[in-house]
Structures are given as C-alpha cells and as structure tokens.
PDB file of C-alpha atoms and ligand atoms in Angstrom:
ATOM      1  CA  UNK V 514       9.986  17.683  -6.444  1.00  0.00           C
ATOM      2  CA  UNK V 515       8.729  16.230  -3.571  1.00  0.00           C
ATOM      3  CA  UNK V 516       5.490  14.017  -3.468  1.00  0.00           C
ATOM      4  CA  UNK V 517       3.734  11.544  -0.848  1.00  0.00           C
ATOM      5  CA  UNK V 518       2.475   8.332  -1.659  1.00  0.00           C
ATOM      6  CA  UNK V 519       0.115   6.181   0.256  1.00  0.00           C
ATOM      7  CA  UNK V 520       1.477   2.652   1.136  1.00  0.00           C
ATOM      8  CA  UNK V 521      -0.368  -0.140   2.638  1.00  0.00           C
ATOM      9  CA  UNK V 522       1.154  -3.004   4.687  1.00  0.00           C
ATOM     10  CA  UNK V 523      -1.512  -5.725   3.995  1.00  0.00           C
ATOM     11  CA  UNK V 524      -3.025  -8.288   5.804  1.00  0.00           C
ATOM     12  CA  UNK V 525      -0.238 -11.591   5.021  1.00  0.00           C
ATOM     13  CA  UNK V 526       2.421  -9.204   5.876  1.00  0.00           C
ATOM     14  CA  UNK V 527       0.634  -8.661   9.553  1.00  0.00           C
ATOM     15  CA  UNK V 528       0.191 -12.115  10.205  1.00  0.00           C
ATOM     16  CA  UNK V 529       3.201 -12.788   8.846  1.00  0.00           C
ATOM     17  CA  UNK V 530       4.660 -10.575  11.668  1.00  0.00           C
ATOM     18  CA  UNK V 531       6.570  -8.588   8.762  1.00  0.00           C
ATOM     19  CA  UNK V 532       5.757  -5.127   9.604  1.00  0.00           C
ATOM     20  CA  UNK V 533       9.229  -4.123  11.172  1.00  0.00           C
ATOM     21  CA  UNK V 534      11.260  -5.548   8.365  1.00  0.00           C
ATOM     22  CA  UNK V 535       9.012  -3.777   5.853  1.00  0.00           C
ATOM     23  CA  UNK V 536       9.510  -0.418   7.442  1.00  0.00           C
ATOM     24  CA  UNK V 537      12.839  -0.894   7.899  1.00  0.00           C
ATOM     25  CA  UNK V 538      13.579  -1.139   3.875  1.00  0.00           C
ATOM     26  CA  UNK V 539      11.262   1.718   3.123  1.00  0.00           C
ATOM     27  CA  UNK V 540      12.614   3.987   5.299  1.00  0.00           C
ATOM     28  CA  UNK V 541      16.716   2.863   4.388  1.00  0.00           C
ATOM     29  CA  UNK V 542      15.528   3.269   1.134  1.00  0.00           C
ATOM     30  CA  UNK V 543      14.887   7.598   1.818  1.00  0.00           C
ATOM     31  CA  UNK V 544      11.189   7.468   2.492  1.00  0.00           C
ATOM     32  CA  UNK V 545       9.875   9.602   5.218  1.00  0.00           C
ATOM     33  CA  UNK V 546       6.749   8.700   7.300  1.00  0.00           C
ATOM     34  CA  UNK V 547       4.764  11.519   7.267  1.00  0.00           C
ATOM     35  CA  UNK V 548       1.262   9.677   8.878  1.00  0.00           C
ATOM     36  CA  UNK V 549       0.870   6.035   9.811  1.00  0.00           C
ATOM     37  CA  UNK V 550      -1.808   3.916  11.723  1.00  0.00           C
ATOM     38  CA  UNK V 551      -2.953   0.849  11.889  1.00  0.00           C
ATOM     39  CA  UNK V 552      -6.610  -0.001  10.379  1.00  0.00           C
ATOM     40  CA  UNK V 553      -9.118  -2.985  10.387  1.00  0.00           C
ATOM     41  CA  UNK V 554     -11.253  -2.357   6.880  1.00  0.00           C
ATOM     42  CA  UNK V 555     -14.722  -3.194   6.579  1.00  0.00           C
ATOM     43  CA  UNK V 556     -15.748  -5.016   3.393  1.00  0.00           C
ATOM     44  CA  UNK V 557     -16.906  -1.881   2.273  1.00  0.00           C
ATOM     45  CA  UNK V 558     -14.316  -0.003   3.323  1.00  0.00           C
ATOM     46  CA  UNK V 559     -11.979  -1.426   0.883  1.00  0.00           C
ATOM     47  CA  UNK V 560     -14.834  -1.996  -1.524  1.00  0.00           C
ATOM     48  CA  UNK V 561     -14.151   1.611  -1.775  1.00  0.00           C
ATOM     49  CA  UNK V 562     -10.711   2.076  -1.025  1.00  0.00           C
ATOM     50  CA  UNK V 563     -10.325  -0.294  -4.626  1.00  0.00           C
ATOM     51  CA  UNK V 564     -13.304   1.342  -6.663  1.00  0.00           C
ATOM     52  CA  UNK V 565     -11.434   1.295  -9.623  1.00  0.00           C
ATOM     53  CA  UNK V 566     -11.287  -2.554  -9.858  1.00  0.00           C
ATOM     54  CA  UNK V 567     -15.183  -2.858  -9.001  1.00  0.00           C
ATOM     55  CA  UNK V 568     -15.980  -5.174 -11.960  1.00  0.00           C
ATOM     56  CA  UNK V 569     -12.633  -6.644 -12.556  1.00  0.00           C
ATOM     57  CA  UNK V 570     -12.702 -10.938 -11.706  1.00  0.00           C
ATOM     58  CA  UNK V 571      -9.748 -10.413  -8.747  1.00  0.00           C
ATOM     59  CA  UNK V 572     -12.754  -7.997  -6.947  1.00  0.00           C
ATOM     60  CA  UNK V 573     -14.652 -10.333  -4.440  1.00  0.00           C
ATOM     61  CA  UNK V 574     -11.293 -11.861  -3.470  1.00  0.00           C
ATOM     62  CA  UNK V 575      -9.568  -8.206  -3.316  1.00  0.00           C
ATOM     63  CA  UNK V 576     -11.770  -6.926  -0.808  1.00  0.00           C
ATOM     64  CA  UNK V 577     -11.910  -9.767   1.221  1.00  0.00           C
ATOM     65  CA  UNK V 578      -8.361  -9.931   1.606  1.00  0.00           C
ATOM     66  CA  UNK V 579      -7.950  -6.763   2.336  1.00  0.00           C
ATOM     67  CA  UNK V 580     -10.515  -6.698   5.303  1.00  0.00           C
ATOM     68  CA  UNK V 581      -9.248 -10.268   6.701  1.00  0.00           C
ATOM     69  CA  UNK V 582      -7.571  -8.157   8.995  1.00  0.00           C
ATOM     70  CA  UNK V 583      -5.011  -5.421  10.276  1.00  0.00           C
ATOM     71  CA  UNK V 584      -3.225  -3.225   7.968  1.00  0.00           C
ATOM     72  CA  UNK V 585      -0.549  -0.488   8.316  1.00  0.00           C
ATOM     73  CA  UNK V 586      -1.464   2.657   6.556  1.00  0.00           C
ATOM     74  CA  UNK V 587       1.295   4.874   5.810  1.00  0.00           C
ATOM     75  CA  UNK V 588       1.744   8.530   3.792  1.00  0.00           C
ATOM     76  CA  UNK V 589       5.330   8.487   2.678  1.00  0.00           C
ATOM     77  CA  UNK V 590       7.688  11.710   0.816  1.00  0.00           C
ATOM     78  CA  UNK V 591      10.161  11.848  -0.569  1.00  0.00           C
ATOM     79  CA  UNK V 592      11.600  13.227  -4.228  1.00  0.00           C
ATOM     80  CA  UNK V 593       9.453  11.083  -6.495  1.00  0.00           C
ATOM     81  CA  UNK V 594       7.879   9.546  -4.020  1.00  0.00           C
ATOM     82  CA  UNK V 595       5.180   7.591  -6.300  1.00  0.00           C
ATOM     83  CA  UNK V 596       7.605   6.549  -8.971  1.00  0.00           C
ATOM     84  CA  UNK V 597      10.655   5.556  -6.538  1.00  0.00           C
ATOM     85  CA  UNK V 598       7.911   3.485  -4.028  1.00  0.00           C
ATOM     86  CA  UNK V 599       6.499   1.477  -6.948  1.00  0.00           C
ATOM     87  CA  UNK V 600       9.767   0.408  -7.720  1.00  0.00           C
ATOM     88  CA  UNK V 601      10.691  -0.321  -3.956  1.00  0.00           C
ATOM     89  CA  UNK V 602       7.522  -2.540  -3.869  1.00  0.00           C
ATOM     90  CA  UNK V 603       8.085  -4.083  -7.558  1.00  0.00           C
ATOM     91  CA  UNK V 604       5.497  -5.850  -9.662  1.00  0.00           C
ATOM     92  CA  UNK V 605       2.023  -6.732  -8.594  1.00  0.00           C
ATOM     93  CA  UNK V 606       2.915 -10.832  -8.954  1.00  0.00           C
ATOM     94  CA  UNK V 607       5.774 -11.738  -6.411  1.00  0.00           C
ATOM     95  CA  UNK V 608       7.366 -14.106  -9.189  1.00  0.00           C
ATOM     96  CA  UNK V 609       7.515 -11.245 -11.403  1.00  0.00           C
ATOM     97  CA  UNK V 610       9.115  -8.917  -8.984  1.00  0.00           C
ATOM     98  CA  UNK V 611      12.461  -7.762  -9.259  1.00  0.00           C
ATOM     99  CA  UNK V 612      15.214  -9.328  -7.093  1.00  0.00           C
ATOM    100  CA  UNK V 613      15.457  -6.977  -3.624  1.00  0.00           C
ATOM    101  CA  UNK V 614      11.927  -5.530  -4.352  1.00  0.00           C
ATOM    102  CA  UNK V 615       9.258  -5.707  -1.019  1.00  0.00           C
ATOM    103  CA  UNK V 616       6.754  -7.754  -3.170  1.00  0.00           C
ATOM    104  CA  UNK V 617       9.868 -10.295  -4.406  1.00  0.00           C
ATOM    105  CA  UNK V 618      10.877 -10.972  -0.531  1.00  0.00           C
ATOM    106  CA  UNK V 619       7.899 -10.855   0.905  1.00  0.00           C
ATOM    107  CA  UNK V 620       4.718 -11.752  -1.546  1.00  0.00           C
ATOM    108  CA  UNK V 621       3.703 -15.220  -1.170  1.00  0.00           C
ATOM    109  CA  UNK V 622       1.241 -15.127  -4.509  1.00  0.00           C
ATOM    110  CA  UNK V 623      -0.461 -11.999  -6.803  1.00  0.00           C
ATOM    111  CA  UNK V 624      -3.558 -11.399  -4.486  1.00  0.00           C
ATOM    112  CA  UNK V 625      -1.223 -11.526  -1.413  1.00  0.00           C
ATOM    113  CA  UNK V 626       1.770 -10.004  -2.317  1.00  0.00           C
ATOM    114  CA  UNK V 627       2.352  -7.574   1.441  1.00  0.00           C
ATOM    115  CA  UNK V 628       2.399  -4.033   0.007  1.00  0.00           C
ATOM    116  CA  UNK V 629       0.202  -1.521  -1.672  1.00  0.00           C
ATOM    117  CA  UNK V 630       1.823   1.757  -3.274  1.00  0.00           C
ATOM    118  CA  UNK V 631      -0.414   4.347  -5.239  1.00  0.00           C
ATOM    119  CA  UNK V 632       0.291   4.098  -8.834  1.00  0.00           C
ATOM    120  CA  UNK V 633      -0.083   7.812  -9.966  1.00  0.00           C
ATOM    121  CA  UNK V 634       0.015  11.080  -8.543  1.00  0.00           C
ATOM    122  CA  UNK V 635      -4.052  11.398  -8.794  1.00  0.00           C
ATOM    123  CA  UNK V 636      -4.148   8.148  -6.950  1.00  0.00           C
ATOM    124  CA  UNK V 637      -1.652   8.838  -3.940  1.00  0.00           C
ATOM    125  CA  UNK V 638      -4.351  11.920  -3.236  1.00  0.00           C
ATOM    126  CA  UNK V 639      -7.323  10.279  -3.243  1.00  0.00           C
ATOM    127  CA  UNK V 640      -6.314   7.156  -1.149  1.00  0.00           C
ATOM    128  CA  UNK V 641      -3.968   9.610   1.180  1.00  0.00           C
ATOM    129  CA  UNK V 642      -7.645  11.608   1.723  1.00  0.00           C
ATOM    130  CA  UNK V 643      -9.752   8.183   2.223  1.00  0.00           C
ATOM    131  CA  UNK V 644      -7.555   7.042   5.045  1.00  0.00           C
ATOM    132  CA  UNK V 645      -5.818  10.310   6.406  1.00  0.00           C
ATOM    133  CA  UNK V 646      -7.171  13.608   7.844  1.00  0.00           C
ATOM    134  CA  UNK V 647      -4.544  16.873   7.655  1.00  0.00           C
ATOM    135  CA  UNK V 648      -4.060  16.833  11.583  1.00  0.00           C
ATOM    136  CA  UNK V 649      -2.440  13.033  10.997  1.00  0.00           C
ATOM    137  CA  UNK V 650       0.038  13.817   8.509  1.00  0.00           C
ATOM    138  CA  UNK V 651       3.027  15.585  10.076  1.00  0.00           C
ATOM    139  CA  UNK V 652       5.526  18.130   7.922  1.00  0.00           C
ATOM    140  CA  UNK V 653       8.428  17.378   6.419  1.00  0.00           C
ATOM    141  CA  UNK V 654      10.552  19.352   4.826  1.00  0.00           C
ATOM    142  CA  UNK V 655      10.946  18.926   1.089  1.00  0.00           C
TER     143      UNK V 655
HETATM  144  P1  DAT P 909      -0.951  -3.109  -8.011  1.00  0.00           P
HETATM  145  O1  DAT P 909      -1.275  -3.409  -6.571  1.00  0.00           O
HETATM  146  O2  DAT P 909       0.410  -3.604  -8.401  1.00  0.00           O
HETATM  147  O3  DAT P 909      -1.172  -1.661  -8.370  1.00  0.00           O
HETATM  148  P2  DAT P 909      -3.441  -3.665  -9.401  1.00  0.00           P
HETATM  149  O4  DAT P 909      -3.819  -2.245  -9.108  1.00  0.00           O
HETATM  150  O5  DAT P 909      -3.549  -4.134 -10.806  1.00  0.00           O
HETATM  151  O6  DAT P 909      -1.948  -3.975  -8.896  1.00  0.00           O
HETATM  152  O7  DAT P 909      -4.340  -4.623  -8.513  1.00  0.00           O
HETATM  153  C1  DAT P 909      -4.615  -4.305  -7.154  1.00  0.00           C
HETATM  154  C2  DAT P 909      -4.435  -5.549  -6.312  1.00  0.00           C
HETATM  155  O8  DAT P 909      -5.389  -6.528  -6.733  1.00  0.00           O
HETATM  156  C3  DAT P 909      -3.076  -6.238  -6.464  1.00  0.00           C
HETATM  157  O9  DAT P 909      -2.090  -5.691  -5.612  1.00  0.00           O
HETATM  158  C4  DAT P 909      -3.417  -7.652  -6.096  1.00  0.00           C
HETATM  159  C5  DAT P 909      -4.819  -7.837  -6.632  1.00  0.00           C
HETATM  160  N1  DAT P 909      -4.785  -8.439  -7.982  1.00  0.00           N
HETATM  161  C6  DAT P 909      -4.511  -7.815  -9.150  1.00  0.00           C
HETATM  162  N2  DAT P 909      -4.550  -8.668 -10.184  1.00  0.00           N
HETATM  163  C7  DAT P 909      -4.854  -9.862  -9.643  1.00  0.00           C
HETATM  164  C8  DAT P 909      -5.017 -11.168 -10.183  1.00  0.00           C
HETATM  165  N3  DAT P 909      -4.871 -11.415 -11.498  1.00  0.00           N
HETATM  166  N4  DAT P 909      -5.316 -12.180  -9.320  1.00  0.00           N
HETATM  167  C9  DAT P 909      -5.459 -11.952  -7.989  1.00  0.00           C
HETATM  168  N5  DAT P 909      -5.305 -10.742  -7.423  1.00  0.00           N
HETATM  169  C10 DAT P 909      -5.011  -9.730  -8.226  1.00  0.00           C
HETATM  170 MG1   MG P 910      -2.870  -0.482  -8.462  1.00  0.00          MG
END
C-alpha cells in the first residue's frame, strides 16, 4: 500500500552543497515528492520536532544541530514508503551504514549524518503534520 514518509535534508548536507545529489538518489530510487520546502528551525522548533529524545544525552547537541541552519523538508510516497526510505538512508552512524545508503555516502559522523526519515508509520504523521499543511502536499496517485 502506499504510505508517505517525512524526510529531512539536514544542516551538513546544506552546507555541504549536497541537496541535488540527495534528491537525485531518492527520487531514482521510486520516491515521489509529494511537498517540499526549505526551513530554518528555531531551537525550539526542533526541540519539538525531536520530543521523543527530550532527556536522552545526544539532546542539547540534537537540537542545536538541527537549527544551525537550512534544511529541506520533504513528504515522500511511495509503496512502503517508511520501510523502503529507512533503508535508502541506512543506519543512524555513517560507519555503520550500508554500502550505497544516503547516510554511508554522505554522513560525516552519528549526530551529522545528512538525512532524517520517520521511523514508523505513527511517526511519518506526526512530523508530516508539524512541518506540512494539506494545501502543501500535492496528490499522487497510489
Ligand atoms: P535515526 O535518525 O536513525 O532515527 P535516532 O532517532 O535514534 O536515529 O536519533 C535521532 C538523531 O539523533 C540521529 O539521526 C542523530 C542523533 N543521534 C542519535 N544518537 C546519537 C548519538 N549517540 N550521538 C550523537 N547524536 C546522536
Ligand atoms: Mg529516529
């Protein structure tokens, strides 16, 4: 069936000028862009956006990464949308990622590693509502 996912460009992967490249193997890989912009977080903003970490050591230097700068904000669908994009990205440290994956050819460490994808279902709803109103995501066909 088909899903959307939520998928963040982050802030290294700006600087780093990598936004092209990244888009380019998400959508050769059969993602479709269904909503995209390009956002500057607040502290609090993605104090928010990561609520579920709130707590968690990584935290402080989380959200500060995160709102160091520009980041491209994407709603993505495609069969298995959630599933197939985690694997796309690979695992959270860039060392650990497979061979091919966004986070292996792209990540420079595990705090800055270019690309967020929403790990569940539940999740990809909640951050596609925090960033996305209906009138910015486009339809797509199943
Ligand atoms: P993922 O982004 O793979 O879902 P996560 O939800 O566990 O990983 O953590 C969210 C982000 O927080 C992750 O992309 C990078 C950062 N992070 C996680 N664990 C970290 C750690 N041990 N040190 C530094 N940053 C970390
Ligand atoms: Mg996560």
């Amino acid at each position: 069936m088909s899903q959307r996912t939520l998928a963040i460009i982050k802030p290294d992967a700006v600087r780093r000028k990598l936004i092209g490249e990244i888009i380019t193997a998400i959508t050769q890989a059969g993602f479709h862009i269904v909503g995209l912009k390009l956002v500057h977080m607040t502290k609090e903003q993605a104090e928010s956006f990561y609520d579920v970490h709130r707590g968690r050591f990584f935290f402080e230097e989380l959200t500060r990464f995160m709102s160091s700068g520009p980041v491209v904000v994407m709603v993505l669908q495609k069969e298995q949308a959630v599933e197939d994009f985690r694997s796309l990205i690979g695992a959270t440290d860039p060392t650990e990622a497979a061979a091919g994956t966004i986070r292996h050819r792209f990540g420079t460490s595990k705090g800055e590693n270019a690309i967020h994808g929403s790990d569940s279902l539940e999740s990809a709803e909640r951050e596609i509502a925090f960033f996305f109103s209906s009138i910015e995501l486009v339809d797509h066909a199943p």
